[in-house]
């Protein structure tokens, strides 16, 4: 006796609707047809289950499922052939006229199901290919990141060991220079990763402050001159005579964009020139629309790689990464930052001739001549003898570094390891200024500042923060902070900001 087949519930509904049990029992061809259709439904449900599970499986499970999928696809192909044979064997002429139309409807349903399943399989196949590409790209990225992070770390650890052993002052200065460069490279690398994560999470807040655009570009040129000279390059800046540089925007992010482009040009150019061009497009209603171009005569980029270089974790070729280094995040960060500014980046390039990246910005103009960006750069550090400062900082290393820097300027410094101790010291002593870390255990800088402001509305409080997010800084300002310094801080910038309050103290005494 032939074993009873479990019929799929959806197919069973269709059979009951269109075919009688007697007709099925009397016609072997119809029975075979129903078996083939039923197997197709079963295969479809299995494929759907595999597709849902595949997104959650690890590599080992993925390989097992992949093998199972291949077996299922092979099985599906065999059952499809059986279905075709069953349809060919079906003798429609033996059926009554009123049943003939119903069978045609059933065949149409079958054809639609087969077509749907084929599309589903195509999607599954493409999803599998995309998943493999993404997995490979992430593996490459992790390999690159491991190398990029370990290289400066190795230099830092090695230099510290050498400096502990050597007593020669000249060697000490040379080692210190290498140590500073390695730490800076590591800092820039971590910044890239954090910025990318912030952009992806939609947590980048753009500032709108007045700044001098040409000064910003010239500062970038100065900061990258040494890097350019490593490959015997020079950096030149060209500006339209009618360009008005006094604009309102986010100088930090715009500077990051231009720095990324110029740094890339320095990396991929040997014995050449990197040009930064600023061209005015239109000026209307106190708004300026202008174009920034960064050109080089370096190795160039193949046209088919134009889109690839703006994808995450990508450089034009893997051999480029091996030869020139880098995370592959610079250009994607640049593109996303420009999109936040309602702009985008474009390029022209020819292999062996060079590359030009360019973007347009539309920014409000300011009426007064703004030179704030250059003020710190032109400032000469001064002694701040007798300035009494309370440093509230929970990190011991940060505290030691800050104390050493501040005491070199003649500052009288006292420390507190959290906001609660800081408030207590403030209430029992007299200080000219407070340097307040914002993120601390027990009591953070926000709460401590708020409490101090209830006692003294005038004492200057400068926030020390590792977060450049406008939201955090705005919150600190609302609590009563007068100004802020971003960690790791530039000692020159700190001296510049402290000097303002020192001069006010001198005038008041």
Tab-separated table of N, CA and C in Angstrom, residues 318-434:
chain	number	residue	atom	x	y	z
A	318	UNK	N	43.842	46.792	-3.277
A	318	UNK	CA	44.451	46.313	-2.036
A	318	UNK	C	45.953	46.588	-2.019
A	319	UNK	N	46.590	46.548	-3.180
A	319	UNK	CA	48.035	46.816	-3.215
A	319	UNK	C	48.319	48.280	-2.868
A	320	UNK	N	47.354	49.168	-3.112
A	320	UNK	CA	47.504	50.571	-2.724
A	320	UNK	C	47.572	50.687	-1.217
A	321	UNK	N	46.702	49.935	-0.518
A	321	UNK	CA	46.710	49.930	0.945
A	321	UNK	C	48.051	49.436	1.473
A	322	UNK	N	48.549	48.360	0.871
A	322	UNK	CA	49.817	47.789	1.349
A	322	UNK	C	50.975	48.757	1.150
A	323	UNK	N	50.957	49.474	0.026
A	323	UNK	CA	52.083	50.359	-0.280
A	323	UNK	C	52.004	51.688	0.464
A	324	UNK	N	50.792	52.281	0.515
A	324	UNK	CA	50.659	53.634	1.044
A	324	UNK	C	50.030	53.694	2.430
A	325	UNK	N	49.434	52.582	2.901
A	325	UNK	CA	48.820	52.585	4.226
A	325	UNK	C	47.478	53.295	4.227
A	326	UNK	N	46.919	53.484	5.422
A	326	UNK	CA	45.643	54.176	5.564
A	326	UNK	C	44.503	53.217	5.857
A	327	UNK	N	43.407	53.778	6.416
A	327	UNK	CA	42.262	52.961	6.821
A	327	UNK	C	41.221	52.840	5.732
A	328	UNK	N	41.261	53.711	4.728
A	328	UNK	CA	40.207	53.711	3.719
A	328	UNK	C	38.960	54.449	4.182
A	329	UNK	N	39.046	55.149	5.331
A	329	UNK	CA	37.876	55.862	5.852
A	329	UNK	C	37.873	57.343	5.474
A	330	UNK	N	39.029	57.882	5.096
A	330	UNK	CA	39.148	59.329	4.881
A	330	UNK	C	38.157	59.889	3.885
A	331	UNK	N	38.057	59.277	2.708
A	331	UNK	CA	37.188	59.816	1.665
A	331	UNK	C	35.710	59.603	1.973
A	332	UNK	N	35.360	58.479	2.603
A	332	UNK	CA	33.948	58.261	2.947
A	332	UNK	C	33.517	59.262	4.015
A	333	UNK	N	34.411	59.583	4.971
A	333	UNK	CA	34.105	60.605	5.974
A	333	UNK	C	33.946	61.958	5.299
A	334	UNK	N	34.845	62.262	4.369
A	334	UNK	CA	34.771	63.523	3.623
A	334	UNK	C	33.446	63.636	2.879
A	335	UNK	N	33.064	62.582	2.183
A	335	UNK	CA	31.819	62.602	1.411
A	335	UNK	C	30.610	62.788	2.313
A	336	UNK	N	30.570	62.077	3.422
A	336	UNK	CA	29.417	62.155	4.323
A	336	UNK	C	29.343	63.515	5.011
A	337	UNK	N	30.488	64.089	5.380
A	337	UNK	CA	30.489	65.425	5.976
A	337	UNK	C	29.960	66.467	4.988
A	338	UNK	N	30.381	66.356	3.733
A	338	UNK	CA	29.897	67.294	2.716
A	338	UNK	C	28.397	67.135	2.492
A	339	UNK	N	27.915	65.911	2.531
A	339	UNK	CA	26.472	65.693	2.377
A	339	UNK	C	25.703	66.329	3.524
A	340	UNK	N	26.283	66.326	4.725
A	340	UNK	CA	25.654	67.013	5.854
A	340	UNK	C	25.600	68.520	5.624
A	341	UNK	N	26.500	69.030	4.778
A	341	UNK	CA	26.539	70.466	4.449
A	341	UNK	C	25.798	70.764	3.153
A	342	UNK	N	24.952	69.813	2.716
A	342	UNK	CA	24.192	69.960	1.460
A	342	UNK	C	25.107	70.105	0.248
A	343	UNK	N	26.198	69.394	0.269
A	343	UNK	CA	27.138	69.407	-0.842
A	343	UNK	C	27.538	67.965	-1.143
A	344	UNK	N	28.499	67.800	-2.030
A	344	UNK	CA	29.019	66.472	-2.346
A	344	UNK	C	30.398	66.638	-2.967
A	345	UNK	N	31.104	65.536	-3.108
A	345	UNK	CA	32.455	65.591	-3.659
A	345	UNK	C	32.479	64.946	-5.036
A	346	UNK	N	33.293	65.497	-5.911
A	346	UNK	CA	33.475	64.942	-7.254
A	346	UNK	C	34.965	64.907	-7.560
A	347	UNK	N	35.339	64.179	-8.616
A	347	UNK	CA	36.754	64.099	-8.952
A	347	UNK	C	36.969	63.930	-10.443
A	348	UNK	N	38.162	64.326	-10.854
A	348	UNK	CA	38.669	64.052	-12.199
A	348	UNK	C	40.051	63.449	-12.019
A	349	UNK	N	40.343	62.421	-12.797
A	349	UNK	CA	41.641	61.775	-12.608
A	349	UNK	C	42.066	61.040	-13.868
A	350	UNK	N	43.386	60.959	-14.027
A	350	UNK	CA	43.967	60.174	-15.104
A	350	UNK	C	45.198	59.471	-14.548
A	351	UNK	N	45.268	58.176	-14.770
A	351	UNK	CA	46.379	57.385	-14.229
A	351	UNK	C	47.709	57.911	-14.765
A	352	UNK	N	48.638	58.137	-13.839
A	352	UNK	CA	49.960	58.623	-14.212
A	352	UNK	C	50.039	60.122	-14.409
A	353	UNK	N	48.900	60.811	-14.386
A	353	UNK	CA	48.865	62.268	-14.597
A	353	UNK	C	48.499	63.002	-13.311
A	354	UNK	N	47.480	62.509	-12.608
A	354	UNK	CA	47.097	63.153	-11.355
A	354	UNK	C	45.598	63.139	-11.129
A	355	UNK	N	45.201	63.733	-9.998
A	355	UNK	CA	43.799	63.707	-9.575
A	355	UNK	C	43.393	65.075	-9.044
A	356	UNK	N	42.140	65.444	-9.299
A	356	UNK	CA	41.553	66.653	-8.732
A	356	UNK	C	40.243	66.289	-8.048
A	357	UNK	N	40.164	66.533	-6.751
A	357	UNK	CA	38.912	66.429	-6.005
A	357	UNK	C	38.350	67.841	-5.832
A	358	UNK	N	37.060	67.994	-5.948
A	358	UNK	CA	36.469	69.322	-5.760
A	358	UNK	C	35.072	69.217	-5.162
A	359	UNK	N	34.682	70.297	-4.460
A	359	UNK	CA	33.348	70.377	-3.867
A	359	UNK	C	32.933	71.842	-3.777
A	360	UNK	N	31.635	72.082	-3.725
A	360	UNK	CA	31.079	73.438	-3.627
A	360	UNK	C	30.480	73.640	-2.249
A	361	UNK	N	30.634	74.844	-1.710
A	361	UNK	CA	30.023	75.217	-0.437
A	361	UNK	C	29.252	76.516	-0.598
A	362	UNK	N	28.117	76.587	0.046
A	362	UNK	CA	27.322	77.815	0.065
A	362	UNK	C	27.169	78.227	1.519
A	363	UNK	N	27.860	79.321	1.909
A	363	UNK	CA	27.915	79.727	3.308
A	363	UNK	C	27.525	81.188	3.471
A	364	UNK	N	26.948	81.536	4.623
A	364	UNK	CA	26.646	82.953	4.900
A	364	UNK	C	27.939	83.745	5.076
A	365	UNK	N	27.899	84.996	4.676
A	365	UNK	CA	29.029	85.897	4.863
A	365	UNK	C	28.873	86.665	6.159
A	366	UNK	N	30.007	87.071	6.758
A	366	UNK	CA	29.964	87.981	7.909
A	366	UNK	C	30.520	89.326	7.454
A	367	UNK	N	29.976	90.367	8.028
A	367	UNK	CA	30.340	91.713	7.568
A	367	UNK	C	31.723	92.099	8.059
A	368	UNK	N	32.022	91.805	9.335
A	368	UNK	CA	33.315	92.208	9.885
A	368	UNK	C	34.419	91.255	9.449
A	369	UNK	N	35.653	91.748	9.501
A	369	UNK	CA	36.801	90.928	9.130
A	369	UNK	C	37.140	89.983	10.283
A	370	UNK	N	37.003	88.692	10.056
A	370	UNK	CA	37.193	87.708	11.126
A	370	UNK	C	38.570	87.072	11.001
A	371	UNK	N	39.369	87.208	12.070
A	371	UNK	CA	40.696	86.582	12.069
A	371	UNK	C	40.879	85.712	13.315
A	372	UNK	N	39.758	85.234	13.865
A	372	UNK	CA	39.844	84.462	15.099
A	372	UNK	C	40.682	83.200	14.932
A	373	UNK	N	40.576	82.595	13.748
A	373	UNK	CA	41.272	81.320	13.555
A	373	UNK	C	42.774	81.477	13.644
A	374	UNK	N	43.273	82.667	13.270
A	374	UNK	CA	44.725	82.873	13.277
A	374	UNK	C	45.228	83.430	14.606
A	375	UNK	N	44.320	83.840	15.491
A	375	UNK	CA	44.735	84.493	16.736
A	375	UNK	C	45.620	83.582	17.580
A	376	UNK	N	45.188	82.334	17.765
A	376	UNK	CA	45.961	81.400	18.585
A	376	UNK	C	47.286	81.072	17.904
A	377	UNK	N	47.248	80.917	16.579
A	377	UNK	CA	48.449	80.557	15.830
A	377	UNK	C	49.530	81.634	15.957
A	378	UNK	N	49.100	82.898	16.017
A	378	UNK	CA	50.054	84.013	16.092
A	378	UNK	C	50.418	84.361	17.535
A	379	UNK	N	49.731	83.756	18.489
A	379	UNK	CA	49.916	84.086	19.904
A	379	UNK	C	51.223	83.489	20.431
A	380	UNK	N	51.937	84.269	21.226
A	380	UNK	CA	53.143	83.796	21.901
A	380	UNK	C	52.817	83.527	23.368
A	381	UNK	N	53.174	82.338	23.841
A	381	UNK	CA	52.860	81.967	25.221
A	381	UNK	C	53.468	82.960	26.207
A	382	UNK	N	52.714	83.224	27.291
A	382	UNK	CA	53.200	84.142	28.322
A	382	UNK	C	53.210	83.429	29.671
A	383	UNK	N	53.968	83.981	30.617
A	383	UNK	CA	53.969	83.464	31.983
A	383	UNK	C	52.710	83.945	32.700
A	384	UNK	N	52.161	83.085	33.530
A	384	UNK	CA	50.916	83.397	34.248
A	384	UNK	C	51.189	83.316	35.753
A	385	UNK	N	52.265	83.970	36.163
A	385	UNK	CA	52.754	83.873	37.533
A	385	UNK	C	51.687	84.279	38.548
A	386	UNK	N	51.478	83.403	39.519
A	386	UNK	CA	50.567	83.725	40.611
A	386	UNK	C	49.112	83.394	40.359
A	387	UNK	N	48.768	82.960	39.145
A	387	UNK	CA	47.373	82.586	38.858
A	387	UNK	C	47.055	81.295	39.607
A	388	UNK	N	46.047	81.339	40.473
A	388	UNK	CA	45.714	80.178	41.290
A	388	UNK	C	44.567	79.413	40.620
A	389	UNK	N	44.841	78.154	40.266
A	389	UNK	CA	43.905	77.361	39.473
A	389	UNK	C	43.571	76.058	40.203
A	390	UNK	N	42.269	75.697	40.172
A	390	UNK	CA	41.817	74.395	40.675
A	390	UNK	C	41.553	73.498	39.474
A	391	UNK	N	42.291	72.386	39.381
A	391	UNK	CA	42.108	71.417	38.292
A	391	UNK	C	41.274	70.250	38.811
A	392	UNK	N	40.084	70.059	38.244
A	392	UNK	CA	39.204	68.961	38.630
A	392	UNK	C	39.238	67.922	37.507
A	393	UNK	N	39.958	66.819	37.741
A	393	UNK	CA	40.223	65.810	36.697
A	393	UNK	C	40.397	64.444	37.355
A	394	UNK	N	39.678	63.432	36.866
A	394	UNK	CA	39.725	62.113	37.508
A	394	UNK	C	40.858	61.230	37.001
A	395	UNK	N	41.398	61.529	35.797
A	395	UNK	CA	42.447	60.686	35.226
A	395	UNK	C	43.812	61.133	35.745
A	396	UNK	N	44.523	60.200	36.411
A	396	UNK	CA	45.780	60.546	37.070
A	396	UNK	C	46.836	61.006	36.073
A	397	UNK	N	46.936	60.323	34.927
A	397	UNK	CA	47.950	60.697	33.923
A	397	UNK	C	47.648	62.078	33.358
A	398	UNK	N	46.372	62.321	33.015
A	398	UNK	CA	45.986	63.646	32.519
A	398	UNK	C	46.297	64.730	33.547
A	399	UNK	N	46.065	64.409	34.818
A	399	UNK	CA	46.344	65.375	35.887
A	399	UNK	C	47.835	65.694	35.945
A	400	UNK	N	48.674	64.653	35.904
A	400	UNK	CA	50.133	64.875	35.976
A	400	UNK	C	50.629	65.725	34.810
A	401	UNK	N	50.126	65.433	33.606
A	401	UNK	CA	50.550	66.199	32.425
A	401	UNK	C	50.115	67.656	32.556
A	402	UNK	N	48.857	67.862	32.960
A	402	UNK	CA	48.350	69.236	33.091
A	402	UNK	C	49.113	70.005	34.151
A	403	UNK	N	49.413	69.366	35.279
A	403	UNK	CA	50.145	70.035	36.359
A	403	UNK	C	51.531	70.460	35.883
A	404	UNK	N	52.227	69.571	35.152
A	404	UNK	CA	53.569	69.908	34.655
A	404	UNK	C	53.518	71.108	33.704
A	405	UNK	N	52.525	71.115	32.805
A	405	UNK	CA	52.410	72.223	31.852
A	405	UNK	C	52.069	73.527	32.576
A	406	UNK	N	51.096	73.461	33.477
A	406	UNK	CA	50.637	74.676	34.159
A	406	UNK	C	51.711	75.267	35.069
A	407	UNK	N	52.453	74.413	35.767
A	407	UNK	CA	53.494	74.925	36.670
A	407	UNK	C	54.633	75.588	35.895
A	408	UNK	N	54.858	75.164	34.640
A	408	UNK	CA	55.879	75.820	33.809
A	408	UNK	C	55.529	77.277	33.531
A	409	UNK	N	54.261	77.599	33.607
A	409	UNK	CA	53.811	78.990	33.364
A	409	UNK	C	53.688	79.789	34.660
A	410	UNK	N	54.136	79.219	35.767
A	410	UNK	CA	54.104	79.934	37.046
A	410	UNK	C	52.751	79.880	37.726
A	411	UNK	N	51.900	78.964	37.335
A	411	UNK	CA	50.558	78.846	37.911
A	411	UNK	C	50.624	78.064	39.221
A	412	UNK	N	49.859	78.529	40.218
A	412	UNK	CA	49.705	77.788	41.475
A	412	UNK	C	48.528	76.844	41.276
A	413	UNK	N	48.767	75.546	41.332
A	413	UNK	CA	47.758	74.561	40.939
A	413	UNK	C	47.396	73.647	42.099
A	414	UNK	N	46.089	73.427	42.275
A	414	UNK	CA	45.586	72.408	43.201
A	414	UNK	C	44.669	71.473	42.401
A	415	UNK	N	44.589	70.214	42.851
A	415	UNK	CA	43.833	69.225	42.069
A	415	UNK	C	42.726	68.581	42.909
A	416	UNK	N	41.716	68.100	42.191
A	416	UNK	CA	40.625	67.319	42.794
A	416	UNK	C	40.249	66.228	41.815
A	417	UNK	N	40.042	64.979	42.335
A	417	UNK	CA	39.848	63.842	41.426
A	417	UNK	C	38.408	63.604	41.000
A	418	UNK	N	37.461	64.397	41.486
A	418	UNK	CA	36.085	64.327	40.988
A	418	UNK	C	35.356	65.613	41.358
A	419	UNK	N	34.133	65.744	40.848
A	419	UNK	CA	33.393	66.979	41.057
A	419	UNK	C	33.042	67.246	42.506
A	420	UNK	N	32.767	66.194	43.269
A	420	UNK	CA	32.396	66.374	44.674
A	420	UNK	C	33.542	66.982	45.470
A	421	UNK	N	34.763	66.429	45.260
A	421	UNK	CA	35.946	66.973	45.948
A	421	UNK	C	36.236	68.379	45.436
A	422	UNK	N	36.014	68.587	44.134
A	422	UNK	CA	36.239	69.907	43.561
A	422	UNK	C	35.348	70.967	44.195
A	423	UNK	N	34.063	70.639	44.404
A	423	UNK	CA	33.128	71.586	45.039
A	423	UNK	C	33.571	71.875	46.471
A	424	UNK	N	33.995	70.827	47.195
A	424	UNK	CA	34.446	71.000	48.582
A	424	UNK	C	35.669	71.915	48.655
A	425	UNK	N	36.641	71.701	47.751
A	425	UNK	CA	37.848	72.549	47.756
A	425	UNK	C	37.500	73.986	47.379
A	426	UNK	N	36.578	74.149	46.443
A	426	UNK	CA	36.175	75.499	46.053
A	426	UNK	C	35.558	76.245	47.230
A	427	UNK	N	34.740	75.544	48.033
A	427	UNK	CA	34.063	76.190	49.150
A	427	UNK	C	35.010	76.554	50.283
A	428	UNK	N	36.166	75.872	50.339
A	428	UNK	CA	37.086	76.099	51.468
A	428	UNK	C	38.370	76.830	51.063
A	429	UNK	N	38.480	77.205	49.789
A	429	UNK	CA	39.679	77.911	49.335
A	429	UNK	C	39.270	79.007	48.341
A	430	UNK	N	40.257	79.800	47.959
A	430	UNK	CA	40.016	80.860	46.982
A	430	UNK	C	40.854	80.569	45.729
A	431	UNK	N	40.184	80.596	44.564
A	431	UNK	CA	40.867	80.337	43.293
A	431	UNK	C	40.537	81.442	42.295
A	432	UNK	N	41.468	81.652	41.362
A	432	UNK	CA	41.224	82.630	40.284
A	432	UNK	C	40.482	81.998	39.107
A	433	UNK	N	40.591	80.671	38.969
A	433	UNK	CA	40.005	79.996	37.806
A	433	UNK	C	39.890	78.500	38.090
A	434	UNK	N	38.902	77.850	37.459
A	434	UNK	CA	38.721	76.398	37.615
A	434	UNK	C	38.785	75.728	36.244
